[in-house]
Amino acid sequence: MVDINYNCAKERAVNICFSDSAAALLGQAFPKTPVLCLREDLSIGEISNLSRRYEAPPHILGDMGAHPCLDFAEKLPRLCAGADVCLWYSHAPFEYCGMLFAAFTLHSENMAASAINVCERGFPSVQDALCAAPAGSFIDSRRYPDMGLLSEKWQKIASENGFLRIWDSGGIRSAGEDFFDKLLLKYMDKFSDTEQAALAAHGEYSAKAALFNIYFFIERTKQLKRMGKNEKTL
């Protein structure tokens, strides 16, 4: 494995990603380059006020630490100061929303970053990309986005504060908690097992749209079953 100093004008680099699996793969690929990972899915739940996000009962992803987003935002300026920062992401909402939040945080500190969107190479997530191709092969795909524009996009979806953020028609947009209900109910009528129904619905959606959090599909299917919902109740 060869470590890469992305920008010879700076002494060090920092990789930023949005899942433990991607962080592990980046750490293996670039062992001398720090990896900062936001281990929280910002495509689900409260985002208009991140402090308030943790006042509610544990959200659908369970216990992920005290305040993952706030901890990330606190560490980001300190660890990235003076570094060549690279955001690794895809159109999967958990990665795209994480990227927007990171860009917003960096921009608020007058810091810039480059970005690698693995979807440009046909991969649905950073994990899939790094499992299929050497990490160094993506370096030529780096772009230097307008951090102000990305910051504005984050502020827009944060102000909308829909329960979900989904990838649709080439961009991220807000959606209600019931966005996947029709698809889930279709498979609930086919499978008595809620997890099997959720996995089938998730497979159909992921095949035609950006990868979404499987745990939300499972938990929402259980919720619909408790509510006694079926296709006829839509």
GROMACS .gro file of N, CA, C and O in nm, residues 3-75:
model
  292
    3ASP      N    1   0.099   0.531   0.066
    3ASP     CA    2   0.031   0.647   0.122
    3ASP      C    3   0.051   0.764   0.027
    3ASP      O    4   0.155   0.779  -0.035
    4ILE      N    5  -0.050   0.849   0.019
    4ILE     CA    6  -0.047   0.959  -0.078
    4ILE      C    7  -0.062   1.092  -0.006
    4ILE      O    8  -0.155   1.111   0.072
    5ASN      N    9   0.030   1.183  -0.029
    5ASN     CA   10   0.012   1.321   0.015
    5ASN      C   11  -0.052   1.394  -0.101
    5ASN      O   12   0.011   1.422  -0.202
    6TYR      N   13  -0.182   1.419  -0.090
    6TYR     CA   14  -0.259   1.464  -0.205
    6TYR      C   15  -0.208   1.595  -0.264
    6TYR      O   16  -0.216   1.620  -0.382
    7ASN      N   17  -0.157   1.681  -0.178
    7ASN     CA   18  -0.117   1.815  -0.223
    7ASN      C   19   0.022   1.845  -0.167
    7ASN      O   20   0.038   1.863  -0.048
    8CYS      N   21   0.121   1.849  -0.255
    8CYS     CA   22   0.259   1.867  -0.210
    8CYS      C   23   0.281   2.003  -0.143
    8CYS      O   24   0.381   2.025  -0.076
    9ALA      N   25   0.187   2.097  -0.160
    9ALA     CA   26   0.201   2.228  -0.098
    9ALA      C   27   0.167   2.223   0.051
    9ALA      O   28   0.195   2.315   0.125
   10LYS      N   29   0.105   2.112   0.096
   10LYS     CA   30   0.069   2.097   0.236
   10LYS      C   31   0.137   1.972   0.291
   10LYS      O   32   0.158   1.874   0.221
   11GLU      N   33   0.170   1.977   0.419
   11GLU     CA   34   0.249   1.870   0.478
   11GLU      C   35   0.167   1.745   0.508
   11GLU      O   36   0.222   1.637   0.520
   12ARG      N   37   0.037   1.759   0.523
   12ARG     CA   38  -0.041   1.642   0.559
   12ARG      C   39  -0.180   1.648   0.497
   12ARG      O   40  -0.226   1.753   0.451
   13ALA      N   41  -0.244   1.531   0.495
   13ALA     CA   42  -0.379   1.521   0.440
   13ALA      C   43  -0.471   1.461   0.546
   13ALA      O   44  -0.426   1.396   0.641
   14VAL      N   45  -0.601   1.483   0.530
   14VAL     CA   46  -0.702   1.422   0.615
   14VAL      C   47  -0.815   1.372   0.525
   14VAL      O   48  -0.865   1.447   0.441
   15ASN      N   49  -0.851   1.247   0.542
   15ASN     CA   50  -0.966   1.191   0.471
   15ASN      C   51  -1.089   1.197   0.560
   15ASN      O   52  -1.080   1.166   0.680
   16ILE      N   53  -1.202   1.234   0.504
   16ILE     CA   54  -1.328   1.237   0.578
   16ILE      C   55  -1.427   1.145   0.509
   16ILE      O   56  -1.444   1.150   0.387
   17CYS      N   57  -1.493   1.059   0.588
   17CYS     CA   58  -1.593   0.969   0.530
   17CYS      C   59  -1.707   0.952   0.630
   17CYS      O   60  -1.708   1.014   0.737
   18PHE      N   61  -1.803   0.863   0.596
   18PHE     CA   62  -1.928   0.864   0.670
   18PHE      C   63  -1.980   0.724   0.706
   18PHE      O   64  -2.100   0.705   0.724
   19SER      N   65  -1.887   0.629   0.719
   19SER     CA   66  -1.921   0.497   0.772
   19SER      C   67  -1.796   0.431   0.826
   19SER      O   68  -1.685   0.460   0.781
   20ASP      N   69  -1.815   0.344   0.924
   20ASP     CA   70  -1.701   0.273   0.983
   20ASP      C   71  -1.628   0.189   0.880
   20ASP      O   72  -1.505   0.179   0.883
   21SER      N   73  -1.704   0.126   0.791
   21SER     CA   74  -1.642   0.040   0.691
   21SER      C   75  -1.554   0.121   0.596
   21SER      O   76  -1.441   0.081   0.563
   22ALA      N   77  -1.603   0.237   0.552
   22ALA     CA   78  -1.523   0.323   0.465
   22ALA      C   79  -1.400   0.374   0.539
   22ALA      O   80  -1.290   0.380   0.482
   23ALA      N   81  -1.415   0.408   0.667
   23ALA     CA   82  -1.302   0.457   0.746
   23ALA      C   83  -1.194   0.351   0.757
   23ALA      O   84  -1.074   0.380   0.745
   24ALA      N   85  -1.235   0.227   0.781
   24ALA     CA   86  -1.138   0.117   0.792
   24ALA      C   87  -1.064   0.096   0.661
   24ALA      O   88  -0.940   0.078   0.659
   25LEU      N   89  -1.134   0.101   0.550
   25LEU     CA   90  -1.073   0.080   0.420
   25LEU      C   91  -0.978   0.194   0.383
   25LEU      O   92  -0.870   0.172   0.328
   26LEU      N   93  -1.018   0.317   0.415
   26LEU     CA   94  -0.930   0.431   0.389
   26LEU      C   95  -0.805   0.425   0.477
   26LEU      O   96  -0.695   0.459   0.434
   27GLY      N   97  -0.824   0.381   0.601
   27GLY     CA   98  -0.710   0.368   0.691
   27GLY      C   99  -0.610   0.265   0.643
   27GLY      O  100  -0.488   0.283   0.654
   28GLN      N  101  -0.661   0.156   0.585
   28GLN     CA  102  -0.573   0.053   0.529
   28GLN      C  103  -0.501   0.104   0.404
   28GLN      O  104  -0.383   0.075   0.382
   29ALA      N  105  -0.573   0.179   0.322
   29ALA     CA  106  -0.516   0.226   0.196
   29ALA      C  107  -0.413   0.336   0.217
   29ALA      O  108  -0.310   0.340   0.148
   30PHE      N  109  -0.440   0.426   0.313
   30PHE     CA  110  -0.351   0.539   0.339
   30PHE      C  111  -0.313   0.539   0.488
   30PHE      O  112  -0.367   0.618   0.566
   31PRO      N  113  -0.225   0.448   0.529
   31PRO     CA  114  -0.199   0.429   0.672
   31PRO      C  115  -0.139   0.550   0.744
   31PRO      O  116  -0.146   0.557   0.866
   32LYS      N  117  -0.080   0.644   0.672
   32LYS     CA  118  -0.022   0.762   0.736
   32LYS      C  119  -0.116   0.883   0.734
   32LYS      O  120  -0.081   0.990   0.784
   33THR      N  121  -0.232   0.864   0.675
   33THR     CA  122  -0.326   0.975   0.662
   33THR      C  123  -0.441   0.959   0.761
   33THR      O  124  -0.512   0.858   0.755
   34PRO      N  125  -0.464   1.055   0.850
   34PRO     CA  126  -0.576   1.044   0.945
   34PRO      C  127  -0.710   1.036   0.874
   34PRO      O  128  -0.730   1.096   0.766
   35VAL      N  129  -0.801   0.960   0.933
   35VAL     CA  130  -0.937   0.949   0.882
   35VAL      C  131  -1.033   1.000   0.988
   35VAL      O  132  -1.030   0.954   1.104
   36LEU      N  133  -1.117   1.094   0.950
   36LEU     CA  134  -1.221   1.145   1.040
   36LEU      C  135  -1.355   1.096   0.987
   36LEU      O  136  -1.389   1.120   0.871
   37CYS      N  137  -1.428   1.024   1.070
   37CYS     CA  138  -1.552   0.959   1.025
   37CYS      C  139  -1.671   1.011   1.105
   37CYS      O  140  -1.667   1.013   1.229
   38LEU      N  141  -1.776   1.051   1.034
   38LEU     CA  142  -1.902   1.086   1.098
   38LEU      C  143  -1.989   0.960   1.101
   38LEU      O  144  -2.039   0.917   0.998
   39ARG      N  145  -2.004   0.902   1.219
   39ARG     CA  146  -2.074   0.774   1.233
   39ARG      C  147  -2.221   0.796   1.267
   39ARG      O  148  -2.270   0.746   1.368
   40GLU      N  149  -2.287   0.872   1.186
   40GLU     CA  150  -2.429   0.895   1.209
   40GLU      C  151  -2.497   0.924   1.076
   40GLU      O  152  -2.441   0.994   0.991
   41ASP      N  153  -2.617   0.871   1.062
   41ASP     CA  154  -2.691   0.886   0.937
   41ASP      C  155  -2.780   1.010   0.945
   41ASP      O  156  -2.886   1.007   1.006
   42LEU      N  157  -2.737   1.117   0.879
   42LEU     CA  158  -2.812   1.243   0.881
   42LEU      C  159  -2.923   1.246   0.777
   42LEU      O  160  -2.989   1.349   0.762
   43SER      N  161  -2.946   1.135   0.708
   43SER     CA  162  -3.059   1.130   0.615
   43SER      C  163  -3.187   1.092   0.688
   43SER      O  164  -3.295   1.089   0.630
   44ILE      N  165  -3.176   1.064   0.818
   44ILE     CA  166  -3.292   1.023   0.899
   44ILE      C  167  -3.301   1.111   1.024
   44ILE      O  168  -3.201   1.131   1.093
   45GLY      N  169  -3.420   1.166   1.049
   45GLY     CA  170  -3.445   1.233   1.175
   45GLY      C  171  -3.416   1.382   1.177
   45GLY      O  172  -3.389   1.445   1.075
   46GLU      N  173  -3.423   1.438   1.296
   46GLU     CA  174  -3.407   1.582   1.322
   46GLU      C  175  -3.269   1.631   1.280
   46GLU      O  176  -3.167   1.575   1.319
   47ILE      N  177  -3.266   1.737   1.200
   47ILE     CA  178  -3.137   1.800   1.168
   47ILE      C  179  -3.144   1.953   1.175
   47ILE      O  180  -3.041   2.019   1.159
   48SER      N  181  -3.261   2.008   1.200
   48SER     CA  182  -3.270   2.155   1.206
   48SER      C  183  -3.197   2.208   1.329
   48SER      O  184  -3.146   2.320   1.328
   49ASN      N  185  -3.195   2.128   1.436
   49ASN     CA  186  -3.124   2.163   1.558
   49ASN      C  187  -3.058   2.035   1.607
   49ASN      O  188  -3.124   1.947   1.663
   50LEU      N  189  -2.926   2.025   1.588
   50LEU     CA  190  -2.858   1.899   1.617
   50LEU      C  191  -2.857   1.867   1.766
   50LEU      O  192  -2.855   1.751   1.806
   51SER      N  193  -2.859   1.968   1.851
   51SER     CA  194  -2.868   1.943   1.995
   51SER      C  195  -3.002   1.877   2.028
   51SER      O  196  -3.009   1.785   2.110
   52ARG      N  197  -3.108   1.926   1.964
   52ARG     CA  198  -3.241   1.870   1.989
   52ARG      C  199  -3.254   1.728   1.936
   52ARG      O  200  -3.337   1.650   1.984
   53ARG      N  201  -3.171   1.693   1.840
   53ARG     CA  202  -3.173   1.557   1.782
   53ARG      C  203  -3.153   1.452   1.891
   53ARG      O  204  -3.207   1.342   1.882
   54TYR      N  205  -3.079   1.486   1.996
   54TYR     CA  206  -3.046   1.389   2.099
   54TYR      C  207  -3.137   1.399   2.221
   54TYR      O  208  -3.118   1.327   2.318
   55GLU      N  209  -3.235   1.487   2.215
   55GLU     CA  210  -3.329   1.499   2.326
   55GLU      C  211  -3.440   1.395   2.316
   55GLU      O  212  -3.501   1.358   2.415
   56ALA      N  213  -3.462   1.346   2.193
   56ALA     CA  214  -3.566   1.247   2.170
   56ALA      C  215  -3.516   1.109   2.216
   56ALA      O  216  -3.398   1.090   2.241
   57PRO      N  217  -3.607   1.011   2.227
   57PRO     CA  218  -3.563   0.874   2.257
   57PRO      C  219  -3.464   0.828   2.150
   57PRO      O  220  -3.460   0.885   2.040
   58PRO      N  221  -3.384   0.727   2.178
   58PRO     CA  222  -3.284   0.681   2.080
   58PRO      C  223  -3.345   0.663   1.942
   58PRO      O  224  -3.449   0.599   1.927
   59HIS      N  225  -3.281   0.724   1.844
   59HIS     CA  226  -3.340   0.717   1.710
   59HIS      C  227  -3.313   0.583   1.646
   59HIS      O  228  -3.258   0.491   1.707
   60ILE      N  229  -3.351   0.568   1.524
   60ILE     CA  230  -3.361   0.437   1.460
   60ILE      C  231  -3.230   0.362   1.448
   60ILE      O  232  -3.227   0.242   1.437
   61LEU      N  233  -3.118   0.433   1.456
   61LEU     CA  234  -2.990   0.366   1.446
   61LEU      C  235  -2.935   0.325   1.581
   61LEU      O  236  -2.826   0.269   1.591
   62GLY      N  237  -3.008   0.353   1.689
   62GLY     CA  238  -2.964   0.312   1.820
   62GLY      C  239  -2.858   0.403   1.878
   62GLY      O  240  -2.840   0.517   1.836
   63ASP      N  241  -2.786   0.351   1.976
   63ASP     CA  242  -2.686   0.430   2.048
   63ASP      C  243  -2.558   0.439   1.967
   63ASP      O  244  -2.489   0.340   1.947
   64MET      N  245  -2.524   0.558   1.920
   64MET     CA  246  -2.403   0.577   1.841
   64MET      C  247  -2.308   0.674   1.911
   64MET      O  248  -2.229   0.742   1.848
   65GLY      N  249  -2.319   0.680   2.043
   65GLY     CA  250  -2.235   0.774   2.116
   65GLY      C  251  -2.318   0.888   2.170
   65GLY      O  252  -2.437   0.900   2.141
   66ALA      N  253  -2.257   0.974   2.249
   66ALA     CA  254  -2.332   1.081   2.313
   66ALA      C  255  -2.389   1.181   2.212
   66ALA      O  256  -2.509   1.199   2.203
   67HIS      N  257  -2.305   1.246   2.137
   67HIS     CA  258  -2.348   1.345   2.040
   67HIS      C  259  -2.257   1.336   1.917
   67HIS      O  260  -2.168   1.421   1.899
   68PRO      N  261  -2.275   1.234   1.831
   68PRO     CA  262  -2.181   1.212   1.720
   68PRO      C  263  -2.161   1.333   1.630
   68PRO      O  264  -2.047   1.367   1.597
   69CYS      N  265  -2.270   1.398   1.591
   69CYS     CA  266  -2.258   1.513   1.500
   69CYS      C  267  -2.185   1.629   1.566
   69CYS      O  268  -2.099   1.692   1.504
   70LEU      N  269  -2.220   1.655   1.690
   70LEU     CA  270  -2.158   1.766   1.761
   70LEU      C  271  -2.011   1.737   1.789
   70LEU      O  272  -1.927   1.827   1.778
   71ASP      N  273  -1.980   1.613   1.822
   71ASP     CA  274  -1.840   1.576   1.843
   71ASP      C  275  -1.761   1.590   1.714
   71ASP      O  276  -1.647   1.639   1.713
   72PHE      N  277  -1.821   1.547   1.603
   72PHE     CA  278  -1.757   1.558   1.472
   72PHE      C  279  -1.730   1.703   1.437
   72PHE      O  280  -1.620   1.740   1.394
   73ALA      N  281  -1.831   1.788   1.457
   73ALA     CA  282  -1.817   1.930   1.424
   73ALA      C  283  -1.711   1.997   1.510
   73ALA      O  284  -1.642   2.089   1.464
   74GLU      N  285  -1.696   1.950   1.634
   74GLU     CA  286  -1.595   2.008   1.723
   74GLU      C  287  -1.454   1.965   1.681
   74GLU      O  288  -1.360   2.045   1.684
   75LYS      N  289  -1.439   1.840   1.641
   75LYS     CA  290  -1.307   1.787   1.605
   75LYS      C  291  -1.261   1.836   1.468
   75LYS      O  292  -1.142   1.853   1.443
   0.00000   0.00000   0.00000
